mmCIF file of C-alpha atoms and ligand atoms in Angstrom:
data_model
loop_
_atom_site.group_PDB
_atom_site.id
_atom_site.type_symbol
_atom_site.label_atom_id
_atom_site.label_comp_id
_atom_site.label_asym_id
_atom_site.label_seq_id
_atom_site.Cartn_x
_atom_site.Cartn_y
_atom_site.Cartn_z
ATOM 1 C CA UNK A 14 48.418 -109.133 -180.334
ATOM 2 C CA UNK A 15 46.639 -108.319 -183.425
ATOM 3 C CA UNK A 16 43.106 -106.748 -183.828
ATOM 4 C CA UNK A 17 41.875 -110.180 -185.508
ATOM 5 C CA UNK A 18 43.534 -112.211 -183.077
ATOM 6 C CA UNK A 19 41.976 -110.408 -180.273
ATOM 7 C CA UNK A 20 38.499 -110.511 -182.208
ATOM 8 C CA UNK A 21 39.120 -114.580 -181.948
ATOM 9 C CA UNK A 22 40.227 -115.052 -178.701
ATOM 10 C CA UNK A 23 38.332 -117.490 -176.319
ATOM 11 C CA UNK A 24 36.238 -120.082 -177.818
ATOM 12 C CA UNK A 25 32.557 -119.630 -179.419
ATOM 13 C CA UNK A 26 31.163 -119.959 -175.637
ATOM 14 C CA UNK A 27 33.770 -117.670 -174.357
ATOM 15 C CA UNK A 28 34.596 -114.663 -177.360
ATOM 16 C CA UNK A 29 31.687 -112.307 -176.315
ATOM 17 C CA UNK A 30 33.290 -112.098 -172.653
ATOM 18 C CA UNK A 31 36.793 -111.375 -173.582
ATOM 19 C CA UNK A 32 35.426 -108.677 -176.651
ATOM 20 C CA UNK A 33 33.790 -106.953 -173.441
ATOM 21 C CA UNK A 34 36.764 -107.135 -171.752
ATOM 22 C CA UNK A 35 38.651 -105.761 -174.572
ATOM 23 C CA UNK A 36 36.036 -102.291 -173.955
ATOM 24 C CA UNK A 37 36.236 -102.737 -170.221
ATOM 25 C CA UNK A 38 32.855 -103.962 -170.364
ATOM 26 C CA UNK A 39 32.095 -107.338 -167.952
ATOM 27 C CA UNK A 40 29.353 -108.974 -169.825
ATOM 28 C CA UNK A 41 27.970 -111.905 -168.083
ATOM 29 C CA UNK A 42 24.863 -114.241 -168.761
ATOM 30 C CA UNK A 43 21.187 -113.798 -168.425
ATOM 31 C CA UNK A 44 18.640 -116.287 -169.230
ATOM 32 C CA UNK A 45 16.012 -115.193 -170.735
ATOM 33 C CA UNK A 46 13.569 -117.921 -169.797
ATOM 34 C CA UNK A 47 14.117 -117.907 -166.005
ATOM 35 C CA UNK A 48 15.762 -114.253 -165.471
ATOM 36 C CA UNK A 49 18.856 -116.496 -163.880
ATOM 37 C CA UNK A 50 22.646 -114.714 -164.131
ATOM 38 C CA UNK A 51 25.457 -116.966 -164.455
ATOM 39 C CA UNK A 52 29.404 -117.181 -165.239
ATOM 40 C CA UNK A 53 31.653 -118.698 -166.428
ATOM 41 C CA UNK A 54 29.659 -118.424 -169.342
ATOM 42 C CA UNK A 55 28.150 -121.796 -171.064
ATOM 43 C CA UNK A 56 25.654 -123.021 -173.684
ATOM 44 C CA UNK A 57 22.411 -123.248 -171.824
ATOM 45 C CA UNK A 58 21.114 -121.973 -168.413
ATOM 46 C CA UNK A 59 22.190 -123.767 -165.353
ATOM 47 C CA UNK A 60 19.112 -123.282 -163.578
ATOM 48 C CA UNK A 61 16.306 -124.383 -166.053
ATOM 49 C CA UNK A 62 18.629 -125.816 -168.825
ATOM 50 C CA UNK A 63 17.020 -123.097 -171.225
ATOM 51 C CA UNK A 64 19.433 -122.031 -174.424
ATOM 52 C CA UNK A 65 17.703 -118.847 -174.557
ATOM 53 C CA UNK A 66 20.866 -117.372 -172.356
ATOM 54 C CA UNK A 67 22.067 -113.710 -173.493
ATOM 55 C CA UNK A 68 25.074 -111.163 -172.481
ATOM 56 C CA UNK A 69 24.341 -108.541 -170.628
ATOM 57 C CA UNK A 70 26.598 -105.677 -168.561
ATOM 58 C CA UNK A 71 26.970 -106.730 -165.285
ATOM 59 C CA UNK A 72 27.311 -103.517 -162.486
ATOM 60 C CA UNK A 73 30.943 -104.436 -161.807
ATOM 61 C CA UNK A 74 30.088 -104.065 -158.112
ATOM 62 C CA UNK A 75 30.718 -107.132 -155.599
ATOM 63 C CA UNK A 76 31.035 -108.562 -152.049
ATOM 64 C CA UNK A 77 34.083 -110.932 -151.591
ATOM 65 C CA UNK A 78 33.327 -114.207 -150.382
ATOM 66 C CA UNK A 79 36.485 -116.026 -150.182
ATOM 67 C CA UNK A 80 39.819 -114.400 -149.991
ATOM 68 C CA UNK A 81 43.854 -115.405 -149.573
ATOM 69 C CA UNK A 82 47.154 -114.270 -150.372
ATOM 70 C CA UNK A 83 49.576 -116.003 -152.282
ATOM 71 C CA UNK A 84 52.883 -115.520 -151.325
ATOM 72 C CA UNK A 85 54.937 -118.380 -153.286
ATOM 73 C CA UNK A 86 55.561 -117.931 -157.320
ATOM 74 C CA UNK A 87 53.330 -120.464 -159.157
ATOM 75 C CA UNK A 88 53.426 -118.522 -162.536
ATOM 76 C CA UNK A 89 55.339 -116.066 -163.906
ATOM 77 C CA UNK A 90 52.785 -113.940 -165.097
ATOM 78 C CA UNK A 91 51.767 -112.961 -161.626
ATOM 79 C CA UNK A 92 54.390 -111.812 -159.096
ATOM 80 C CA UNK A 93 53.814 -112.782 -155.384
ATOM 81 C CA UNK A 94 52.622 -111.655 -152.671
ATOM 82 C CA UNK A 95 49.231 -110.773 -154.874
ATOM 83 C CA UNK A 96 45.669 -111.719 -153.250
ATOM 84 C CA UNK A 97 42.815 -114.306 -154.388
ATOM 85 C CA UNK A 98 39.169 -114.225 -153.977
ATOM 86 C CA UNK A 99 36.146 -115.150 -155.010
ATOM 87 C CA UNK A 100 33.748 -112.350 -155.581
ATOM 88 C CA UNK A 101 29.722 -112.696 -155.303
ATOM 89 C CA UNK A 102 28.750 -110.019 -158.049
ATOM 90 C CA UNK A 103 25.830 -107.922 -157.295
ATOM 91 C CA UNK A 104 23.905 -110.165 -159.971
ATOM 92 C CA UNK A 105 24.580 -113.486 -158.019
ATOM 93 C CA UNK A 106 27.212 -115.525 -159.824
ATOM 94 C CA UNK A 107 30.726 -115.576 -158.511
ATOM 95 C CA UNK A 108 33.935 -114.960 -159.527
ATOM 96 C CA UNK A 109 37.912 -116.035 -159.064
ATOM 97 C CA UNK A 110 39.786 -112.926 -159.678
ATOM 98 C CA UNK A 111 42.831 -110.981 -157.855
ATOM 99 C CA UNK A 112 41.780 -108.430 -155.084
ATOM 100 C CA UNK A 113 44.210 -105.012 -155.761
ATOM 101 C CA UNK A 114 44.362 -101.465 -153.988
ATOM 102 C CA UNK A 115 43.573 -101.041 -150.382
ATOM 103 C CA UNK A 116 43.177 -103.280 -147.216
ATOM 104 C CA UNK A 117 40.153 -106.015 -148.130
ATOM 105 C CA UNK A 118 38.359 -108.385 -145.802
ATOM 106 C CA UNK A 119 35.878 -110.958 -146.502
ATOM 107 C CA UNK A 120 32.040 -109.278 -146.890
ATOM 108 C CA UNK A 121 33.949 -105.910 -148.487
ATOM 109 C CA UNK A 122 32.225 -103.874 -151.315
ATOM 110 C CA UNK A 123 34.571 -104.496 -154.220
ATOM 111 C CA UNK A 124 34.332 -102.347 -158.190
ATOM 112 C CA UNK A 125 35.979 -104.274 -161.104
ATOM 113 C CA UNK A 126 39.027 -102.935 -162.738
ATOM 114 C CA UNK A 127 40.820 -104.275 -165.459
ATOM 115 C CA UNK A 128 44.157 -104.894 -166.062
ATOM 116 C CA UNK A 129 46.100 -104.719 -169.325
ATOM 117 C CA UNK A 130 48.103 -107.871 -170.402
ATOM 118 C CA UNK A 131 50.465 -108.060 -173.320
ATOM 119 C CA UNK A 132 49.328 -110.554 -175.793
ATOM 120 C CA UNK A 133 45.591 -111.090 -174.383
ATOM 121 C CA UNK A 134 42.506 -109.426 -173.495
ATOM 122 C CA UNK A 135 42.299 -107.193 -170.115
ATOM 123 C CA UNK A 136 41.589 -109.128 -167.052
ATOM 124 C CA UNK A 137 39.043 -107.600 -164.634
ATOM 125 C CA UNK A 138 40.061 -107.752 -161.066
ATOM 126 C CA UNK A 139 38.567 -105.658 -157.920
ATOM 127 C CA UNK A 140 39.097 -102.936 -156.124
ATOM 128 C CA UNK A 141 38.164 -101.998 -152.286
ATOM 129 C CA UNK A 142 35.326 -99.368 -152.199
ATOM 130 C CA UNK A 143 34.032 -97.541 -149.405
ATOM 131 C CA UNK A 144 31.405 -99.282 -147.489
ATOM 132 C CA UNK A 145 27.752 -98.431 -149.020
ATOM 133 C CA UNK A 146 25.024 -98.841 -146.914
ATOM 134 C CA UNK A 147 22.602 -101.855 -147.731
ATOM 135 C CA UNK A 148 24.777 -102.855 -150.180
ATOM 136 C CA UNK A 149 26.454 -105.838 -147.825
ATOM 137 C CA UNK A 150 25.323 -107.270 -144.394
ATOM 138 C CA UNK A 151 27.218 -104.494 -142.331
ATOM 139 C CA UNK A 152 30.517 -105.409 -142.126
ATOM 140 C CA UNK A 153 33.336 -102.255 -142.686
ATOM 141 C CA UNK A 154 36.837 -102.262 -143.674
HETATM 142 ZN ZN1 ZN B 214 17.041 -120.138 -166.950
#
């Protein structure tokens, strides 16, 4: 993939987040006029329907919510058995991505990784971390 075509991926709404990506940066939203966080990015604030929404670093720190393995081939870009899950980022808005490393149970501390794809931006996906204290409701791997 070439520089320029990398530059242009996404659409307007989407570009900024796959440019971070391209650093290893995971840029979310902020709104401005109501402090709310939110992906998948969009136009205008889901929570007071403000336009004033910017991108900002997120931590890259998260608690799963949701989590499964899939063990069937669906696409050929991803090789089976590989794990699912929804992520609650330390900011609030949640995320589908692919769980890699270590052992991982639902309410696990989680760090974003990326990983490198050939003819598109990096895709971030987590990683198990040691437990940190107050940074879930308890639970340990
Ligand atoms: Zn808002």
């Amino acid at each position: 993939m070439t520089d320029e075509a990398r530059l242009s991926y996404g659409d307007p709404i989407t570009a900024p987040f796959w440019q971070g990506a391209e650093q290893h940066r995971l840029l979310i939203q902020c709104c401005r006029t109501c402090g709310a966080h939110q992906f998948y990015p969009r136009p205008f604030c889901l929570n007071c329907q403000s336009d004033l929404v910017e991108w900002v670093e997120a931590a890259g720190t998260a608690t799963v919510y949701s989590l499964t393995t899939v063990r069937l081939p669906v696409s050929p870009e991803f090789n089976p058995p590989y794990r699912v899950a929804v992520v609650q980022l330390d900011e609030g808005p949640r995320m589908l991505t692919n769980i890699i490393g270590g052992e991982c149970r639902i309410g696990d501390c989680v760090r974003v990784q990326w990983r490198e794809r050939n003819g598109a931006p990096p895709l971030p996906v987590f990683e198990p971390v040691a437990s940190e204290p107050g940074h879930n409701d308890g639970q340990t791997a």
